[in-house]
């Protein structure tokens, strides 16, 4: 599957060296080669419901900040979260998170074009709006037992009903963690700097495998969204 609207040059996942040893079927999303499937779609659907880990680093991400950021995003017809660490959906399963009064994190979804569109026009603003590409590694920890994995690797208690982004540490690594409760199964989106991505993947994947879960491809996640 090719969802390459978000970039015109080849991109490499920071986790490539980890999942390529498992010989997945590869797909391309936003000019990044990532696993489409490790197993059959049917088997991966069962993992997604129970316990699965997926590399979603292919989704383009940007940051928008500055005194004029909120007004500018509203002018671009982006719905703005009211509170800090709250999030709202972008078209095609993307999202926008408010990180501060004048700072936002936006990530594209499957077939989305919002990040590309904003990247193309934000340069027209000067002084009060600042744009920067974000290269965060992005993971999905998904399934009815995903919380059990976080409880083994993170001191923050995610067992409540909260749906806001949390800045915390997972296995000692600073991360942004966002509970996802409105999808096909409960789960958590995790973002972190790429230099720690392999270490965190190894820690989480070891726990996932010990609990009889497995890695899944973006193709299976896409089919469930």
Coordinates of N, CA and C in Angstrom, one line a residue:
X1 N 0.9 -1.2 0.0 CA 0.0 0.0 0.0 C 0.9 1.2 0.0
X2 N 0.6 2.2 -0.8 CA 1.4 3.4 -1.0 C 0.5 4.6 -0.5
X3 N 0.9 5.2 0.6 CA 0.3 6.4 1.1 C 1.4 7.5 1.2
X4 N 1.8 7.9 0.1 CA 3.1 8.7 0.1 C 2.8 10.2 -0.1
X5 N 1.6 10.7 0.2 CA 1.3 12.1 0.0 C 2.1 13.0 0.9
X6 N 2.6 12.5 2.0 CA 3.2 13.4 3.0 C 4.7 13.7 2.7
X7 N 5.3 13.1 1.8 CA 6.7 13.3 1.6 C 7.1 12.9 0.1
X8 N 8.1 13.6 -0.4 CA 8.6 13.3 -1.8 C 9.9 12.6 -1.8
X9 N 10.5 12.2 -0.7 CA 11.8 11.6 -0.6 C 11.8 10.4 0.3
X10 N 12.6 9.4 0.1 CA 12.6 8.2 0.9 C 12.9 8.5 2.3
X11 N 12.2 7.9 3.2 CA 12.4 8.0 4.7 C 12.6 6.6 5.3
X12 N 13.3 6.6 6.4 CA 13.7 5.3 7.0 C 13.2 5.3 8.5
X13 N 12.5 4.3 8.8 CA 12.0 4.1 10.2 C 13.2 3.9 11.1
X14 N 13.2 4.6 12.3 CA 14.3 4.4 13.3 C 14.2 3.0 13.9
X15 N 13.2 2.2 13.6 CA 13.0 0.8 14.1 C 13.3 -0.2 13.0
X16 N 13.7 0.2 11.9 CA 13.9 -0.8 10.8 C 14.8 -2.0 11.1
X17 N 15.9 -1.7 11.8 CA 16.8 -2.8 12.1 C 16.2 -3.9 13.1
X18 N 15.1 -3.5 13.8 CA 14.5 -4.4 14.7 C 13.5 -5.3 14.0
X19 N 12.6 -4.7 13.2 CA 11.5 -5.5 12.6 C 11.9 -6.2 11.3
X20 N 13.0 -5.7 10.6 CA 13.4 -6.4 9.4 C 13.9 -7.8 9.6
X21 N 14.4 -8.1 10.8 CA 14.9 -9.4 11.0 C 13.7 -10.4 11.2
X22 N 12.5 -9.9 11.3 CA 11.3 -10.8 11.4 C 10.7 -11.0 10.0
X23 N 11.4 -10.5 8.9 CA 10.9 -10.8 7.6 C 9.5 -10.5 7.3
X24 N 9.0 -9.2 7.6 CA 7.7 -8.9 7.3 C 7.4 -8.7 5.8
X25 N 6.2 -8.7 5.4 CA 5.8 -8.2 4.1 C 5.8 -6.7 4.2
X26 N 6.5 -6.0 3.4 CA 6.7 -4.5 3.5 C 5.6 -3.8 2.7
X27 N 5.3 -2.6 3.2 CA 4.5 -1.7 2.4 C 5.1 -0.3 2.5
X28 N 4.6 0.7 1.8 CA 5.1 2.0 1.9 C 4.1 3.0 2.2
X29 N 4.3 3.8 3.3 CA 3.4 4.8 3.7 C 4.2 6.1 3.8
X30 N 3.7 7.1 3.1 CA 4.3 8.4 3.2 C 5.8 8.3 2.9
X31 N 6.2 7.6 1.9 CA 7.6 7.4 1.4 C 8.5 6.7 2.5
X32 N 7.9 6.0 3.4 CA 8.6 5.2 4.4 C 8.3 3.7 4.2
X33 N 9.3 2.9 4.1 CA 9.0 1.4 4.0 C 8.9 0.9 5.4
X34 N 7.8 0.2 5.7 CA 7.4 -0.3 7.0 C 6.7 -1.6 6.8
X35 N 6.6 -2.4 7.9 CA 5.9 -3.7 7.8 C 4.4 -3.5 7.4
X36 N 4.0 -4.1 6.4 CA 2.5 -4.2 6.1 C 1.9 -5.3 6.9
X37 N 2.5 -6.4 7.0 CA 2.1 -7.6 7.8 C 3.3 -8.4 8.2
X38 N 3.1 -9.0 9.4 CA 4.0 -10.1 9.8 C 3.4 -11.5 9.6
X39 N 2.1 -11.5 9.8 CA 1.3 -12.7 9.7 C 0.1 -12.4 8.8
X40 N -0.9 -13.3 8.8 CA -2.1 -13.1 8.0 C -2.9 -11.9 8.7
X41 N -3.7 -11.3 7.9 CA -4.5 -10.2 8.4 C -5.4 -10.7 9.6
X42 N -5.9 -11.9 9.4 CA -6.8 -12.5 10.4 C -6.1 -12.7 11.7
X43 N -4.9 -13.2 11.6 CA -4.1 -13.5 12.9 C -3.7 -12.1 13.5
X44 N -3.3 -11.2 12.7 CA -2.9 -9.9 13.3 C -4.1 -9.2 13.9
X45 N -5.3 -9.3 13.4 CA -6.5 -8.8 14.0 C -6.7 -9.3 15.4
X46 N -6.4 -10.6 15.6 CA -6.6 -11.2 16.9 C -5.5 -10.6 17.8
X47 N -4.3 -10.4 17.3 CA -3.3 -9.8 18.2 C -3.7 -8.3 18.5
X48 N -4.2 -7.6 17.6 CA -4.6 -6.2 17.8 C -5.7 -6.2 18.9
X49 N -6.6 -7.1 19.0 CA -7.6 -7.1 20.0 C -7.0 -7.5 21.4
X50 N -6.0 -8.4 21.4 CA -5.5 -8.9 22.6 C -4.2 -8.1 23.1
X51 N -3.2 -8.2 22.2 CA -1.9 -7.5 22.6 C -1.0 -7.4 21.4
X52 N -0.7 -6.2 21.0 CA 0.1 -6.0 19.8 C 1.0 -4.8 19.9
X53 N 2.1 -4.8 19.2 CA 3.0 -3.6 19.1 C 3.2 -3.3 17.6
X54 N 3.1 -2.0 17.3 CA 3.2 -1.6 15.8 C 4.1 -0.4 15.7
X55 N 4.9 -0.3 14.7 CA 5.7 0.8 14.3 C 4.8 1.7 13.4
X56 N 4.5 2.9 14.0 CA 3.7 3.9 13.2 C 4.5 5.1 12.9
X57 N 5.9 5.0 12.8 CA 6.7 6.1 12.6 C 6.6 6.8 11.2
X58 N 5.9 6.1 10.3 CA 5.7 6.6 9.0 C 4.8 7.8 8.9
X59 N 3.9 8.0 9.9 CA 3.0 9.1 9.8 C 3.8 10.4 9.9
X60 N 3.6 11.3 9.0 CA 4.3 12.6 9.1 C 3.8 13.4 10.3
X61 N 4.7 14.2 10.9 CA 4.4 14.9 12.1 C 5.0 16.3 12.1
X62 N 4.3 17.3 12.6 CA 4.9 18.6 12.6 C 4.5 19.3 14.0
X63 N 5.3 20.3 14.3 CA 5.0 21.1 15.4 C 4.7 22.5 15.0
X64 N 3.7 23.2 15.6 CA 3.3 24.6 15.3 C 3.3 25.3 16.6
X65 N 4.1 26.4 16.7 CA 4.1 27.1 18.0 C 4.3 28.6 17.7
X66 N 4.1 29.4 18.8 CA 4.2 30.9 18.6 C 2.9 31.5 19.1
X67 N 3.0 32.8 19.4 CA 1.9 33.6 19.9 C 0.7 33.6 18.9
X68 N 1.0 33.4 17.6 CA -0.1 33.4 16.7 C -0.5 32.0 16.2
X69 N -0.1 30.9 16.9 CA -0.3 29.6 16.4 C -1.8 29.2 16.5
X70 N -2.4 29.5 17.6 CA -3.8 29.1 17.7 C -4.7 29.8 16.6
X71 N -4.5 31.1 16.5 CA -5.3 31.8 15.5 C -5.0 31.3 14.1
X72 N -3.7 31.0 13.8 CA -3.4 30.6 12.5 C -4.0 29.2 12.2
X73 N -3.9 28.3 13.1 CA -4.5 27.0 12.9 C -6.0 27.1 12.7
X74 N -6.7 27.9 13.4 CA -8.1 28.1 13.2 C -8.4 28.7 11.9
X75 N -7.5 29.5 11.4 CA -7.7 30.1 10.0 C -7.6 29.0 9.0
X76 N -6.8 27.9 9.3 CA -6.6 26.8 8.4 C -7.7 25.7 8.6
X77 N -8.7 26.1 9.4 CA -9.9 25.2 9.6 C -9.5 23.9 10.4
X78 N -8.5 24.1 11.4 CA -8.2 23.0 12.3 C -8.9 23.3 13.6
X79 N -9.6 22.3 14.1 CA -10.3 22.4 15.4 C -9.3 22.3 16.5
X80 N -9.3 23.2 17.4 CA -8.3 23.3 18.4 C -8.7 22.7 19.8
X81 N -7.9 21.8 20.4 CA -8.2 21.4 21.7 C -8.2 22.5 22.7
X82 N -9.2 22.6 23.6 CA -9.3 23.7 24.5 C -8.2 23.6 25.6
X83 N -7.9 22.5 26.1 CA -7.0 22.4 27.3 C -5.6 21.8 26.9
X84 N -4.6 22.1 27.7 CA -3.3 21.6 27.4 C -3.3 20.1 27.6
X85 N -2.7 19.3 26.7 CA -2.6 17.9 26.6 C -3.9 17.2 26.2
X86 N -4.9 18.0 25.8 CA -6.1 17.5 25.2 C -5.8 17.3 23.7
X87 N -6.6 16.4 23.0 CA -6.4 16.2 21.6 C -7.7 16.1 20.9
X88 N -7.7 16.4 19.6 CA -8.8 16.2 18.7 C -8.4 15.5 17.5
X89 N -9.4 15.0 16.8 CA -9.1 14.2 15.5 C -8.9 15.2 14.4
X90 N -8.0 14.8 13.5 CA -7.8 15.4 12.1 C -8.5 14.4 11.2
X91 N -8.8 14.8 9.9 CA -9.3 13.9 9.0 C -8.5 12.7 8.7
X92 N -9.1 11.5 8.5 CA -8.4 10.3 8.2 C -7.5 9.8 9.3
X93 N -8.1 9.9 10.5 CA -7.5 9.4 11.7 C -6.2 10.0 12.2
X94 N -5.9 11.3 11.7 CA -4.8 12.1 12.3 C -5.3 12.7 13.6
X95 N -4.4 13.4 14.2 CA -4.7 14.1 15.5 C -3.9 15.3 15.7
X96 N -4.4 16.2 16.5 CA -3.8 17.4 16.9 C -3.8 17.4 18.5
X97 N -2.6 17.7 19.1 CA -2.5 17.7 20.5 C -2.0 19.1 20.9
X98 N -2.7 19.7 21.9 CA -2.2 20.9 22.5 C -1.1 20.7 23.5
X99 N 0.1 21.1 23.3 CA 1.2 20.8 24.2 C 1.4 22.0 25.2
X100 N 1.0 23.2 24.8 CA 1.1 24.4 25.7 C 0.1 25.4 25.2
X101 N 0.0 26.5 25.8 CA -0.9 27.5 25.3 C -0.8 27.9 23.9
X102 N 0.5 27.9 23.4 CA 0.7 28.3 22.0 C 1.6 27.3 21.3
X103 N 1.4 26.0 21.6 CA 2.2 25.0 20.9 C 1.3 23.8 20.6
X104 N 1.5 23.2 19.4 CA 0.7 22.1 19.0 C 1.5 21.0 18.3
X105 N 1.1 19.8 18.5 CA 1.7 18.6 17.8 C 0.6 18.0 16.9
X106 N 1.0 17.9 15.6 CA 0.0 17.3 14.7 C 0.6 16.1 14.0
X107 N -0.2 15.1 13.9 CA 0.3 13.8 13.2 C -0.7 13.4 12.2
X108 N -0.3 13.0 11.0 CA -1.1 12.6 9.9 C -1.7 11.3 10.2
X109 N -2.8 10.9 9.6 CA -3.4 9.6 9.6 C -3.4 9.0 8.2
X110 N -3.9 7.8 8.1 CA -3.9 7.1 6.8 C -4.6 7.9 5.8
X111 N -4.0 8.1 4.7 CA -4.6 8.9 3.5 C -4.8 10.3 3.9
X112 N -4.3 10.8 5.0 CA -4.4 12.2 5.3 C -3.5 13.1 4.5
X113 N -3.9 14.4 4.4 CA -3.2 15.4 3.7 C -3.0 16.7 4.5
X114 N -3.5 16.7 5.8 CA -3.5 17.9 6.6 C -2.1 18.4 6.9
X115 N -1.2 17.5 7.3 CA 0.1 17.9 7.6 C 0.9 18.5 6.4
X116 N 0.7 17.8 5.3 CA 1.3 18.3 4.1 C 0.8 19.7 3.7
X117 N -0.5 19.8 3.8 CA -1.1 21.1 3.5 C -0.6 22.2 4.4
X118 N -0.6 22.0 5.7 CA -0.1 23.0 6.6 C 1.4 23.3 6.4
X119 N 2.2 22.3 6.1 CA 3.6 22.4 5.8 C 3.9 23.3 4.6
X120 N 2.9 23.3 3.7 CA 3.1 24.1 2.4 C 2.7 25.6 2.6
X121 N 2.0 25.9 3.6 CA 1.5 27.3 3.7 C 2.0 28.0 5.0
X122 N 2.5 27.3 6.0 CA 2.9 27.9 7.2 C 4.1 28.9 7.0
X123 N 4.9 28.6 6.0 CA 6.0 29.5 5.7 C 5.6 30.9 5.3
X124 N 4.3 31.1 4.9 CA 3.9 32.4 4.6 C 3.7 33.3 5.8
X125 N 3.7 32.7 7.0 CA 3.6 33.5 8.2 C 5.0 33.8 8.7
X126 N 5.1 35.0 9.3 CA 6.4 35.4 9.9 C 6.2 36.0 11.3
X127 N 7.1 35.7 12.2 CA 7.1 36.4 13.5 C 6.3 35.7 14.5
X128 N 5.0 35.4 14.3 CA 4.2 34.9 15.3 C 3.8 33.4 15.2
X129 N 4.2 32.8 14.1 CA 3.9 31.3 13.9 C 5.2 30.7 13.5
X130 N 5.6 29.6 14.2 CA 6.8 28.9 13.8 C 6.5 27.4 13.6
X131 N 7.0 26.9 12.5 CA 6.8 25.5 12.1 C 8.1 24.7 12.2
X132 N 8.0 23.4 12.6 CA 9.1 22.6 12.6 C 8.7 21.1 12.4
X133 N 9.5 20.4 11.5 CA 9.3 19.0 11.3 C 9.6 18.3 12.6
X134 N 8.8 17.3 12.9 CA 9.1 16.4 14.1 C 9.4 15.0 13.5
X135 N 10.4 14.4 14.1 CA 10.9 13.1 13.6 C 10.7 12.1 14.7
X136 N 9.8 12.3 15.6 CA 9.5 11.3 16.6 C 9.3 9.9 16.1
X137 N 9.9 8.9 16.8 CA 9.5 7.5 16.6 C 8.1 7.4 17.2
X138 N 7.3 6.6 16.6 CA 5.9 6.5 16.9 C 5.4 5.0 17.0
X139 N 4.9 4.7 18.2 CA 4.5 3.3 18.4 C 3.0 3.2 18.8
X140 N 2.4 2.1 18.5 CA 1.1 1.7 19.0 C 1.2 0.5 19.8
X141 N 0.8 0.6 21.1 CA 0.7 -0.6 21.9 C -0.8 -0.8 22.1
X142 N -1.3 -1.9 21.6 CA -2.7 -2.1 21.4 C -3.3 -3.4 22.0
X143 N -4.5 -3.4 22.4 CA -5.2 -4.6 22.8 C -5.7 -4.6 24.2
X144 N -6.5 -5.5 24.6 CA -7.1 -5.6 25.9 C -6.1 -5.7 27.0
X145 N -4.9 -6.2 26.7 CA -3.8 -6.3 27.7 C -2.7 -5.3 27.6
X146 N -2.9 -4.3 26.7 CA -1.9 -3.3 26.6 C -1.6 -2.6 27.9
X147 N -2.6 -2.3 28.7 CA -2.4 -1.7 30.0 C -1.4 -2.5 30.9
X148 N -1.5 -3.8 30.8 CA -0.7 -4.6 31.6 C 0.8 -4.4 31.2
X149 N 1.1 -4.2 30.0 CA 2.5 -4.0 29.5 C 3.0 -2.6 30.1
X150 N 2.1 -1.6 30.0 CA 2.6 -0.3 30.5 C 2.8 -0.3 32.0
X151 N 1.9 -1.1 32.7 CA 2.1 -1.2 34.2 C 3.4 -1.9 34.6
X152 N 4.0 -2.6 33.7 CA 5.3 -3.2 33.9 C 6.5 -2.3 33.5
X153 N 6.2 -1.3 32.8 CA 7.3 -0.5 32.2 C 7.2 1.0 32.5
X154 N 6.1 1.4 33.2 CA 5.9 2.9 33.4 C 5.3 3.0 34.8
X155 N 5.7 4.0 35.5 CA 5.2 4.3 36.9 C 3.9 5.1 36.9
X156 N 3.6 5.7 35.8 CA 2.3 6.5 35.7 C 1.1 5.5 35.6
X157 N 0.1 5.8 36.4 CA -1.1 4.9 36.4 C -2.1 5.3 35.3
X158 N -2.2 4.5 34.3 CA -3.1 4.7 33.2 C -4.4 4.0 33.3
X159 N -4.7 3.4 34.5 CA -5.8 2.6 34.6 C -7.1 3.4 34.8
X160 N -7.0 4.7 35.0 CA -8.2 5.6 35.1 C -8.9 5.8 33.7
X161 N -9.8 6.7 33.7 CA -10.6 7.0 32.5 C -10.0 8.2 31.7
X162 N -8.9 8.7 32.1 CA -8.3 9.8 31.4 C -8.0 9.6 30.0
X163 N -8.1 10.6 29.2 CA -7.8 10.4 27.7 C -6.8 11.5 27.3
X164 N -6.2 12.2 28.2 CA -5.3 13.3 27.8 C -3.9 12.7 27.6
X165 N -3.1 13.4 26.8 CA -1.7 13.1 26.6 C -1.0 13.2 28.0
X166 N 0.0 12.3 28.2 CA 0.8 12.4 29.4 C 2.3 12.4 29.0
X167 N 3.0 13.3 29.6 CA 4.5 13.3 29.5 C 5.0 12.4 30.6
X168 N 5.6 11.3 30.3 CA 6.1 10.4 31.3 C 7.3 9.6 30.8
X169 N 7.8 8.7 31.6 CA 8.9 7.8 31.2 C 8.4 6.4 31.1
X170 N 8.7 5.7 30.0 CA 8.5 4.3 29.8 C 9.8 3.6 29.7
X171 N 10.0 2.7 30.6 CA 11.3 2.0 30.7 C 12.5 3.0 30.8
X172 N 12.3 4.1 31.5 CA 13.3 5.1 31.7 C 13.4 6.1 30.6
X173 N 12.6 6.0 29.5 CA 12.7 6.9 28.3 C 11.6 7.9 28.4
X174 N 11.9 9.2 28.2 CA 10.9 10.2 28.2 C 10.0 10.0 26.9
X175 N 8.7 10.0 27.2 CA 7.8 9.7 26.1 C 6.6 10.6 26.2
X176 N 5.8 10.8 25.1 CA 4.5 11.3 25.2 C 3.6 10.0 25.0
X177 N 2.6 9.8 25.9 CA 1.7 8.7 25.8 C 0.3 9.2 25.8
X178 N -0.4 8.6 24.8 CA -1.8 9.1 24.7 C -2.7 7.8 24.7
X179 N -3.6 7.7 25.7 CA -4.5 6.6 25.7 C -5.5 6.7 24.5
X180 N -5.8 5.6 23.8 CA -6.8 5.6 22.7 C -7.9 4.7 23.1
X181 N -9.1 5.3 23.3 CA -10.2 4.5 23.8 C -11.4 4.4 22.8
X182 N -11.2 5.1 21.7 CA -12.4 5.2 20.8 C -12.1 4.4 19.5
X183 N -11.2 3.4 19.5 CA -10.9 2.7 18.3 C -11.4 1.3 18.4
X184 N -10.8 0.4 17.7 CA -11.3 -1.0 17.6 C -10.9 -1.8 18.9
X185 N -9.9 -1.3 19.6 CA -9.5 -2.0 20.9 C -8.7 -0.9 21.7
X186 N -8.7 -1.0 23.0 CA -8.0 -0.1 23.8 C -6.5 -0.1 23.5
X187 N -5.9 1.0 23.6 CA -4.5 1.1 23.2 C -3.8 2.4 23.6
X188 N -2.6 2.5 23.3 CA -1.8 3.7 23.7 C -0.9 4.1 22.5
X189 N -0.9 5.3 22.1 CA 0.1 5.9 21.2 C 1.3 6.4 22.0
X190 N 2.5 6.1 21.6 CA 3.7 6.5 22.3 C 4.6 7.2 21.3
X191 N 5.1 8.4 21.6 CA 6.1 9.1 20.8 C 7.3 9.3 21.6
X192 N 8.5 9.3 21.0 CA 9.8 9.5 21.7 C 10.8 9.9 20.6
X193 N 12.0 10.4 21.1 CA 13.0 10.8 20.2 C 13.6 9.5 19.5
X194 N 14.0 9.6 18.3 CA 14.4 8.4 17.5 C 15.6 7.7 18.2
X195 N 16.5 8.4 18.8 CA 17.7 7.8 19.3 C 17.4 6.7 20.4
X196 N 16.3 6.8 21.0 CA 15.9 5.8 22.0 C 14.9 4.8 21.5
X197 N 14.6 4.8 20.3 CA 13.5 4.0 19.7 C 13.8 2.5 19.8
X198 N 15.0 2.1 19.4 CA 15.3 0.7 19.4 C 15.3 0.1 20.8
X199 N 15.9 0.9 21.7 CA 15.9 0.4 23.1 C 14.5 0.2 23.6
X200 N 13.6 1.2 23.4 CA 12.2 1.0 23.9 C 11.5 -0.1 23.2
X201 N 11.6 -0.2 21.9 CA 11.0 -1.3 21.2 C 11.4 -2.6 21.8
X202 N 12.7 -2.8 22.0 CA 13.2 -4.1 22.6 C 12.5 -4.4 23.9
X203 N 12.5 -3.4 24.8 CA 11.9 -3.6 26.1 C 10.4 -3.9 26.0
X204 N 9.6 -3.2 25.2 CA 8.2 -3.4 25.1 C 7.9 -4.7 24.3
X205 N 8.7 -5.0 23.3 CA 8.5 -6.2 22.5 C 8.7 -7.5 23.3
X206 N 9.7 -7.4 24.2 CA 10.0 -8.5 25.0 C 8.9 -8.8 26.0
X207 N 8.3 -7.8 26.5 CA 7.1 -8.0 27.4 C 5.9 -8.5 26.6
X208 N 5.7 -7.9 25.4 CA 4.6 -8.3 24.6 C 4.7 -9.8 24.2
X209 N 5.9 -10.2 23.8 CA 6.1 -11.6 23.5 C 5.9 -12.5 24.7
X210 N 6.4 -12.1 25.8 CA 6.3 -12.9 27.0 C 4.8 -13.1 27.4
X211 N 4.0 -12.2 27.0 CA 2.5 -12.2 27.2 C 1.8 -12.8 26.0
X212 N 2.5 -13.5 25.1 CA 2.0 -14.1 23.9 C 1.3 -13.1 22.9
X213 N 1.8 -11.9 22.9 CA 1.4 -11.0 21.9 C 2.5 -10.9 20.8
X214 N 2.3 -10.0 19.8 CA 3.3 -9.9 18.8 C 3.3 -8.6 18.1
X215 N 4.3 -8.3 17.3 CA 4.3 -7.2 16.4 C 3.3 -7.4 15.3
X216 N 2.7 -6.3 14.8 CA 1.8 -6.3 13.7 C 2.2 -5.2 12.7
X217 N 1.7 -5.3 11.5 CA 2.0 -4.3 10.5 C 1.0 -3.2 10.4
X218 N 1.4 -2.1 9.7 CA 0.5 -1.0 9.5 C -0.7 -1.4 8.7
X219 N -0.5 -2.4 7.8 CA -1.7 -2.8 7.0 C -2.8 -3.3 7.8
X220 N -2.5 -4.0 8.9 CA -3.5 -4.5 9.8 C -4.2 -3.4 10.6
X221 N -3.4 -2.5 11.0 CA -3.9 -1.3 11.8 C -4.8 -0.5 10.9
X222 N -4.4 -0.3 9.6 CA -5.2 0.4 8.7 C -6.6 -0.3 8.4
X223 N -6.6 -1.5 8.3 CA -7.8 -2.3 8.1 C -8.8 -2.1 9.2
X224 N -8.3 -1.8 10.4 CA -9.1 -1.8 11.6 C -9.6 -0.3 11.9
X225 N -9.1 0.7 11.2 CA -9.4 2.0 11.4 C -10.6 2.5 10.6

